[in-house]
PDB file of C-alpha atoms in Angstrom:
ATOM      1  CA  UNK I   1     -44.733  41.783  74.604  1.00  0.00           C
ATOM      2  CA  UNK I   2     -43.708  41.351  70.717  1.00  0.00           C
ATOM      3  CA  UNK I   3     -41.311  38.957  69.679  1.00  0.00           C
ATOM      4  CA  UNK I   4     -37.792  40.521  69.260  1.00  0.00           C
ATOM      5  CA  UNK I   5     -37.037  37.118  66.651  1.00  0.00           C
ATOM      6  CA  UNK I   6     -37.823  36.346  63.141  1.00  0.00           C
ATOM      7  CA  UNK I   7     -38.126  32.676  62.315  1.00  0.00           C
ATOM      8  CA  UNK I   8     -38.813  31.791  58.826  1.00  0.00           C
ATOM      9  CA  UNK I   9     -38.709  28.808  56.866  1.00  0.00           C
ATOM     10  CA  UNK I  10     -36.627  28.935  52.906  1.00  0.00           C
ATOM     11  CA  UNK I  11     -35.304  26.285  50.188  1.00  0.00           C
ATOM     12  CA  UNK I  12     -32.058  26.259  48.685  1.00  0.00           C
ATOM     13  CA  UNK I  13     -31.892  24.616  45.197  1.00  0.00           C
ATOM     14  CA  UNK I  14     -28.300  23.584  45.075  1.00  0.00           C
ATOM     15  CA  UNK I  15     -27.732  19.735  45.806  1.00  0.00           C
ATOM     16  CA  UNK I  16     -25.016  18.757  47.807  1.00  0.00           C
ATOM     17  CA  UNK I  17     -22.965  15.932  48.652  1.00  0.00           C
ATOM     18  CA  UNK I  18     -21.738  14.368  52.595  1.00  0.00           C
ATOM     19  CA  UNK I  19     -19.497  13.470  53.851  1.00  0.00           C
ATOM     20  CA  UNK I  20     -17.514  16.533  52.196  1.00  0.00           C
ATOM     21  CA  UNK I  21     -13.915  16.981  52.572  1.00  0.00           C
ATOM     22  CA  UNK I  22     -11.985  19.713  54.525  1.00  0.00           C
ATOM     23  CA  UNK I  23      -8.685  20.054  56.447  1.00  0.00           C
ATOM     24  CA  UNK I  24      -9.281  23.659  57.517  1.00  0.00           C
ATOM     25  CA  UNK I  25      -8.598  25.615  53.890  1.00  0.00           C
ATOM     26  CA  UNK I  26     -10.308  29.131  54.363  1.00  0.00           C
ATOM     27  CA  UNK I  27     -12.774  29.670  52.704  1.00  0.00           C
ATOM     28  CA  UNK I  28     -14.305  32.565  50.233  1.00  0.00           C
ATOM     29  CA  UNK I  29     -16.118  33.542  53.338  1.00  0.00           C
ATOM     30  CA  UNK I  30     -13.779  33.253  55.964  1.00  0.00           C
ATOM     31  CA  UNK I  31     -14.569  30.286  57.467  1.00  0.00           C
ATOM     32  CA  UNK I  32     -12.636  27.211  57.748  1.00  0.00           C
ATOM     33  CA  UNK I  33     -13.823  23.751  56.437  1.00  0.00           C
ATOM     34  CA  UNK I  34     -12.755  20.507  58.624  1.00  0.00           C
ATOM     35  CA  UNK I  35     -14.968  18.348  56.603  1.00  0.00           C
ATOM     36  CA  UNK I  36     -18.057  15.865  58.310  1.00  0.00           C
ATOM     37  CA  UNK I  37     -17.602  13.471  61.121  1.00  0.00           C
ATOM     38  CA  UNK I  38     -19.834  11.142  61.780  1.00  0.00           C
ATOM     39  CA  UNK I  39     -20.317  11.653  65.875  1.00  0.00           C
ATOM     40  CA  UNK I  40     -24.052  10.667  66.051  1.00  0.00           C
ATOM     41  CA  UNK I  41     -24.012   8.272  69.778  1.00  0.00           C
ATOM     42  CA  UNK I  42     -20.397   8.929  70.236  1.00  0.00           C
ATOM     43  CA  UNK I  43     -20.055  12.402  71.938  1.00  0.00           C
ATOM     44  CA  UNK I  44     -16.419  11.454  72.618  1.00  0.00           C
ATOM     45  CA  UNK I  45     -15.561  12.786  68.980  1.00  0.00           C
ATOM     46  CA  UNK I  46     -16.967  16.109  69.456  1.00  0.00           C
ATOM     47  CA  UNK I  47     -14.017  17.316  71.382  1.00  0.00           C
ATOM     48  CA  UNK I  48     -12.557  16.552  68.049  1.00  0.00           C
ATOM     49  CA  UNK I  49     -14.251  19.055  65.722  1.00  0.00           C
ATOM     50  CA  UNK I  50     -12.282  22.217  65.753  1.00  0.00           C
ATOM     51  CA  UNK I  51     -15.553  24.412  65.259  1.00  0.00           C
ATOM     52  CA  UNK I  52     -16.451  23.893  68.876  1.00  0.00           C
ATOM     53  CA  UNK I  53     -13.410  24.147  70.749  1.00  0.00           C
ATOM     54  CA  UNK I  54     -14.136  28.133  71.979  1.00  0.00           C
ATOM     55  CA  UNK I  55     -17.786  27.863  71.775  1.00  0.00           C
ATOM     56  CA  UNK I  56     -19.338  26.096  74.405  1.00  0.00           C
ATOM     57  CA  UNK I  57     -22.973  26.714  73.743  1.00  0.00           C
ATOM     58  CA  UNK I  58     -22.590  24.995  70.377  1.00  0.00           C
ATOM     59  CA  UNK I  59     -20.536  21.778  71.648  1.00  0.00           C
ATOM     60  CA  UNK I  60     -23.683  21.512  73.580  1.00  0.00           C
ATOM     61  CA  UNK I  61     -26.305  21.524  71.063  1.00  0.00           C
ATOM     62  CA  UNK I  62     -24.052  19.535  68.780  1.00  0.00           C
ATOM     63  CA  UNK I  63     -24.097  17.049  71.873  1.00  0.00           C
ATOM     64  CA  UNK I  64     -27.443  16.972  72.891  1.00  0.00           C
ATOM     65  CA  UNK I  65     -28.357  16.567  68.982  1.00  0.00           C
ATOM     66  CA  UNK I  66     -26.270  13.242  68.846  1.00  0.00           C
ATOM     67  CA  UNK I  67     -27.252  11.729  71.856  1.00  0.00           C
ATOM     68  CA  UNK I  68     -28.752   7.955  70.769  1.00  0.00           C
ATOM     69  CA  UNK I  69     -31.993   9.320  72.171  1.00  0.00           C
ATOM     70  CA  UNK I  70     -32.849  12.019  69.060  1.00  0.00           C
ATOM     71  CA  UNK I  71     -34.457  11.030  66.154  1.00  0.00           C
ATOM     72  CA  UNK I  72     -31.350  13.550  64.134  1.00  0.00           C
ATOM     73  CA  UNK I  73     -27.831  14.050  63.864  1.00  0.00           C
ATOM     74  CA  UNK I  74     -26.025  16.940  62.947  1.00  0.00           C
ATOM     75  CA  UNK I  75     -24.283  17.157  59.679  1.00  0.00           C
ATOM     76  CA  UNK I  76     -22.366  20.740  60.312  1.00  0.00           C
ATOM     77  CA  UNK I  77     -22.014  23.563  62.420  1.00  0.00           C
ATOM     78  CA  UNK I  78     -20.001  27.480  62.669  1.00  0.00           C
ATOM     79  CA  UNK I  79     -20.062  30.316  64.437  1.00  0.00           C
ATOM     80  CA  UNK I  80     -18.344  33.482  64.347  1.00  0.00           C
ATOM     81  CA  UNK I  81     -18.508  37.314  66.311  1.00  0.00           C
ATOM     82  CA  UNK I  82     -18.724  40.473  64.656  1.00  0.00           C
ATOM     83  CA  UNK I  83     -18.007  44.294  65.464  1.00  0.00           C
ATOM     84  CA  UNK I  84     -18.905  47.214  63.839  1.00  0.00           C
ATOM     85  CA  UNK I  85     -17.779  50.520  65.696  1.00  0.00           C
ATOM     86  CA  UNK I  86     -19.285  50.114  69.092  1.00  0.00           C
ATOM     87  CA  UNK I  87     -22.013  47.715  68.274  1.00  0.00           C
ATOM     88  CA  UNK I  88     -21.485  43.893  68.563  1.00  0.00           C
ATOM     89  CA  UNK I  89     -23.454  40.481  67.064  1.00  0.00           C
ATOM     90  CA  UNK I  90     -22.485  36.643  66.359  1.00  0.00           C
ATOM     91  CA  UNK I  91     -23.961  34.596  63.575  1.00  0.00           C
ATOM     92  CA  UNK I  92     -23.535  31.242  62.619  1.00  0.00           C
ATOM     93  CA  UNK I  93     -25.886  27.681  61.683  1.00  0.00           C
ATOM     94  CA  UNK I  94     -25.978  24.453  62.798  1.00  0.00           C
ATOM     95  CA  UNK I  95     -27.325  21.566  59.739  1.00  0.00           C
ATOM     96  CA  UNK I  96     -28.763  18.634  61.144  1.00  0.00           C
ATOM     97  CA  UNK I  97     -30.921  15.769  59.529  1.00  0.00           C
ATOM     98  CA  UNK I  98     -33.634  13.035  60.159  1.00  0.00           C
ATOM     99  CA  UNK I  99     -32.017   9.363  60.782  1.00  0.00           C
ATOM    100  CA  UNK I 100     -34.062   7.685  58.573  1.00  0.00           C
ATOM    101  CA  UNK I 101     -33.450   6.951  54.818  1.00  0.00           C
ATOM    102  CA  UNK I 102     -36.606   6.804  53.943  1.00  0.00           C
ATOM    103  CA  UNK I 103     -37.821   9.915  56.281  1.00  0.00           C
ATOM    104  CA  UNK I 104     -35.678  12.188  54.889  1.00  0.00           C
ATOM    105  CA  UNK I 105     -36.968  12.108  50.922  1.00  0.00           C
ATOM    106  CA  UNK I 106     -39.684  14.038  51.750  1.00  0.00           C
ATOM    107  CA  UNK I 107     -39.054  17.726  52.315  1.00  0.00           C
ATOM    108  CA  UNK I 108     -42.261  18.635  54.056  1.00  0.00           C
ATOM    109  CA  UNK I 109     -41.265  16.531  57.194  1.00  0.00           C
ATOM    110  CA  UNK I 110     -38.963  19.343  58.294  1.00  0.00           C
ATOM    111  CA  UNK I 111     -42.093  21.592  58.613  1.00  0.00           C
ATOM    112  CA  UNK I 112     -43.603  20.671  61.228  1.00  0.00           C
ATOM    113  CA  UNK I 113     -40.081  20.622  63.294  1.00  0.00           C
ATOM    114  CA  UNK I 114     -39.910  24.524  61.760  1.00  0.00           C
ATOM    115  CA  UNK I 115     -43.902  25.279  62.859  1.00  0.00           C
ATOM    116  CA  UNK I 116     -43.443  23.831  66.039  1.00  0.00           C
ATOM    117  CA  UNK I 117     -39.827  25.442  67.261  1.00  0.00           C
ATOM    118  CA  UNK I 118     -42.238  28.819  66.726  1.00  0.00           C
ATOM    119  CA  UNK I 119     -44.992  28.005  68.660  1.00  0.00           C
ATOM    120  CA  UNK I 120     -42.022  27.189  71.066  1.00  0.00           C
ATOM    121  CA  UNK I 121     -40.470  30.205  70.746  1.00  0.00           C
ATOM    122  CA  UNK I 122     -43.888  32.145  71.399  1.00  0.00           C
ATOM    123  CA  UNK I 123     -44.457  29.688  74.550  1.00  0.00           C
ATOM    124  CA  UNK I 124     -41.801  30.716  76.315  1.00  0.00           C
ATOM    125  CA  UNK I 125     -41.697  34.966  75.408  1.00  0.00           C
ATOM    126  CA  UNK I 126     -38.653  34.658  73.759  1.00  0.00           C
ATOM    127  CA  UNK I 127     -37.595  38.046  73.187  1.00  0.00           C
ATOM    128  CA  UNK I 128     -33.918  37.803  71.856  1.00  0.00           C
ATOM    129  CA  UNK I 129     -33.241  39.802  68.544  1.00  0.00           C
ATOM    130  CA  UNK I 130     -32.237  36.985  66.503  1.00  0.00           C
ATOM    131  CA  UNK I 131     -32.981  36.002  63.104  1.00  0.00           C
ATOM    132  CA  UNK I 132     -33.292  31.600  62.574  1.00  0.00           C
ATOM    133  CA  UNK I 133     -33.599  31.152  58.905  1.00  0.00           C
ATOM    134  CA  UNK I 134     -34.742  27.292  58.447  1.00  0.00           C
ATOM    135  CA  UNK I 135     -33.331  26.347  54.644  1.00  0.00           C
ATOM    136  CA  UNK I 136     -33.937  23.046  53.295  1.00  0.00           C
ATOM    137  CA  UNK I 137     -31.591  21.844  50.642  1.00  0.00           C
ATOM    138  CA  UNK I 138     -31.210  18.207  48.770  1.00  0.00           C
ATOM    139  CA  UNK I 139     -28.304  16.430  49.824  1.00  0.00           C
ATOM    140  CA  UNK I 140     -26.922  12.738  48.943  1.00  0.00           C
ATOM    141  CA  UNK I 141     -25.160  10.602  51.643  1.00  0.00           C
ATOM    142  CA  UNK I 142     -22.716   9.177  49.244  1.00  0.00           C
ATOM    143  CA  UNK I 143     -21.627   6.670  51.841  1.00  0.00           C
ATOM    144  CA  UNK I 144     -24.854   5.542  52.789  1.00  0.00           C
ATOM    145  CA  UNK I 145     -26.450   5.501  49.007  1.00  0.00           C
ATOM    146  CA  UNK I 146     -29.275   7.528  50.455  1.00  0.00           C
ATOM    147  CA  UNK I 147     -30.845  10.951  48.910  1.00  0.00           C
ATOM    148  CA  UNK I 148     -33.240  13.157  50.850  1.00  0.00           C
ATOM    149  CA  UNK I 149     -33.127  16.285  52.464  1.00  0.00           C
ATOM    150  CA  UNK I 150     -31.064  18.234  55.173  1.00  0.00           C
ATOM    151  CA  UNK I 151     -31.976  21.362  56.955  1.00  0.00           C
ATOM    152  CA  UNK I 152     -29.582  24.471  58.209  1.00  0.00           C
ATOM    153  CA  UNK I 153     -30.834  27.249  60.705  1.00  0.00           C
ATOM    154  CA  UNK I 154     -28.941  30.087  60.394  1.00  0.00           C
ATOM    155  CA  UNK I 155     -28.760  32.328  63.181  1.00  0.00           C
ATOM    156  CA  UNK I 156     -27.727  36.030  63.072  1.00  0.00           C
ATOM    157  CA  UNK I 157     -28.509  37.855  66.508  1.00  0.00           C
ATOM    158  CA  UNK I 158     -29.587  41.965  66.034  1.00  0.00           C
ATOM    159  CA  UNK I 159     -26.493  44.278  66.740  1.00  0.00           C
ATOM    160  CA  UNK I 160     -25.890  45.192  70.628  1.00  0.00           C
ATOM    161  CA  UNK I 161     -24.299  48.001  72.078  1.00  0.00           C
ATOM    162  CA  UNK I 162     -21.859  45.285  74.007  1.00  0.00           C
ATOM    163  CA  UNK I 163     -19.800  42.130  73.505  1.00  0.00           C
ATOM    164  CA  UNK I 164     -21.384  40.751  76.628  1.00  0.00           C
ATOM    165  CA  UNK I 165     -25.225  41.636  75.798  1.00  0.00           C
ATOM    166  CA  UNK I 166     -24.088  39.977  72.175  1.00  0.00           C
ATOM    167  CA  UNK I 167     -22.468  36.788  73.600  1.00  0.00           C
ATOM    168  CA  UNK I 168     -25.919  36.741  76.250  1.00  0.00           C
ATOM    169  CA  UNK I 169     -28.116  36.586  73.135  1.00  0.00           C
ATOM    170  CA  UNK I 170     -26.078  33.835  71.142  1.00  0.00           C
ATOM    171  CA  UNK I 171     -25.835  31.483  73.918  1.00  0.00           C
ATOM    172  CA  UNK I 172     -29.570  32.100  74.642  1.00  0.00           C
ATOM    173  CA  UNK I 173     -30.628  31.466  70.945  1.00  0.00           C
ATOM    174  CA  UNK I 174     -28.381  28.478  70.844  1.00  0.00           C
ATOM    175  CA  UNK I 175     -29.710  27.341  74.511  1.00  0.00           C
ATOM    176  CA  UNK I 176     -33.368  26.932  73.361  1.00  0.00           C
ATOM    177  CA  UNK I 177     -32.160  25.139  70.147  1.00  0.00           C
ATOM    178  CA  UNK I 178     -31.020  22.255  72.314  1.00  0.00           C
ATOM    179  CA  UNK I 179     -34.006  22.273  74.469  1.00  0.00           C
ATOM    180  CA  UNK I 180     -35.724  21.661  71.258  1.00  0.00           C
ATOM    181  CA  UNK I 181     -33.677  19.855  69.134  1.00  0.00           C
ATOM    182  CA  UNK I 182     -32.301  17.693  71.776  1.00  0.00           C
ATOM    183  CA  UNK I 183     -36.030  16.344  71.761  1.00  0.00           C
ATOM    184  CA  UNK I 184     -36.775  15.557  68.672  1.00  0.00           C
ATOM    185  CA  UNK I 185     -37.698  11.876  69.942  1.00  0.00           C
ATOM    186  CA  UNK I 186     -36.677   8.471  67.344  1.00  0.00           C
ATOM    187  CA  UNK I 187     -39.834   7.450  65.157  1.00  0.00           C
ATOM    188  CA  UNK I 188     -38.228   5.463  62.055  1.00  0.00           C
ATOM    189  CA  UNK I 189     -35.264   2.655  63.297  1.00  0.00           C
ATOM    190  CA  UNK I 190     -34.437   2.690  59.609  1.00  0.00           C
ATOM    191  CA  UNK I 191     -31.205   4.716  60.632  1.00  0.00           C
ATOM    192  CA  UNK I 192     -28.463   6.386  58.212  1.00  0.00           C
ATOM    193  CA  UNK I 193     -25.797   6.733  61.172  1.00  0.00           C
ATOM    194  CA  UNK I 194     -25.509   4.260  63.776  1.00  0.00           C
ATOM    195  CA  UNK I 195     -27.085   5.478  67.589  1.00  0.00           C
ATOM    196  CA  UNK I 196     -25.157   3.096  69.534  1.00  0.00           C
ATOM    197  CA  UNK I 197     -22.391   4.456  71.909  1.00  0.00           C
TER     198      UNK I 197
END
């Protein structure tokens, strides 16, 4: 059966900076910004971040991401739902990063995470029309005086002719994202964010 995803792999030039600010100002693109929290180990704060409140498939990849187990956190995360006429689609990312200063100065470690969610994805016939673009982009952790790398996947699912078939295909897309993610074991101790509880 062919694939009904596209998963590719992309850098994005422009550095940026965490934790950023944000107190829910709109943005150019419609989206609010409530700024980074640093929940890696303490799940209790996720009921905090406004982003998740109405989308339980996301609180639960943002929670399986920062359990002390992973060897990531997550960094940010949106999602939003889209009509046009009779056909309906949601969209959104979720940016996550290694927990280890030294780990994350090097780019190509996030390839094998990328090559590997594919050979996933082809394990298991997933057939949801989705699109996970996999962009790489410098970042500093002004906090933590460490530089590296962080990594977004943006996910757009294919139009659907309903709002049900639409929300079926997010929460699928984001459901094997935390079967994978949520496993991405600890191999470097020298840790940017705290794991305990």
């Amino acid at each position: 059966m062919p694939a009904g995803h596209r998963n590719y792999l992309s850098l994005k030039h422009e550095h940026k900076t965490i934790p950023y600010g944000g107190v829910g100002e709109i943005r150019e693109d419609g989206d609010a910004n409530y700024g980074f929290k640093d929940i890696k180990g303490d799940n209790r704060l996720i009921d905090t971040i406004p982003e998740l409140k109405h989308e339980p498939a996301l609180m639960a990849l943002v929670r399986v991401i920062n359990t002390p187990k992973t060897g990531i956190f997550s960094i940010g995360c949106v999602s939003d739902r889209y009509q046009d006429k009779n056909q309906f689609r949601h969209s959104g990312y979720i940016e996550f990063s290694f927990n280890s200063k030294l780990f994350i100065a090097d780019a190509s470690h996030y390839f094998p995470l990328f090559f590997n969610f594919e050979r996933l994805l082809e394990k298991n016939d997933f057939t949801v029309k989705v699109e996970f673009n996999w962009s790489i982009q410098p970042a500093t952790f002004i906090d933590k005086s460490v530089t590296g790398y962080t990594c977004t996947i943006y996910l757009n699912t294919y139009f659907v002719e309903s709002e049900e078939a639409a929300k079926k295909a997010w929460e699928k897309t984001l459901s094997i994202l935390a079967q994978y993610l949520g496993n991405i074991s600890i191999e470097h101790t020298d840790y940017i964010f705290s794991t305990e509880e």
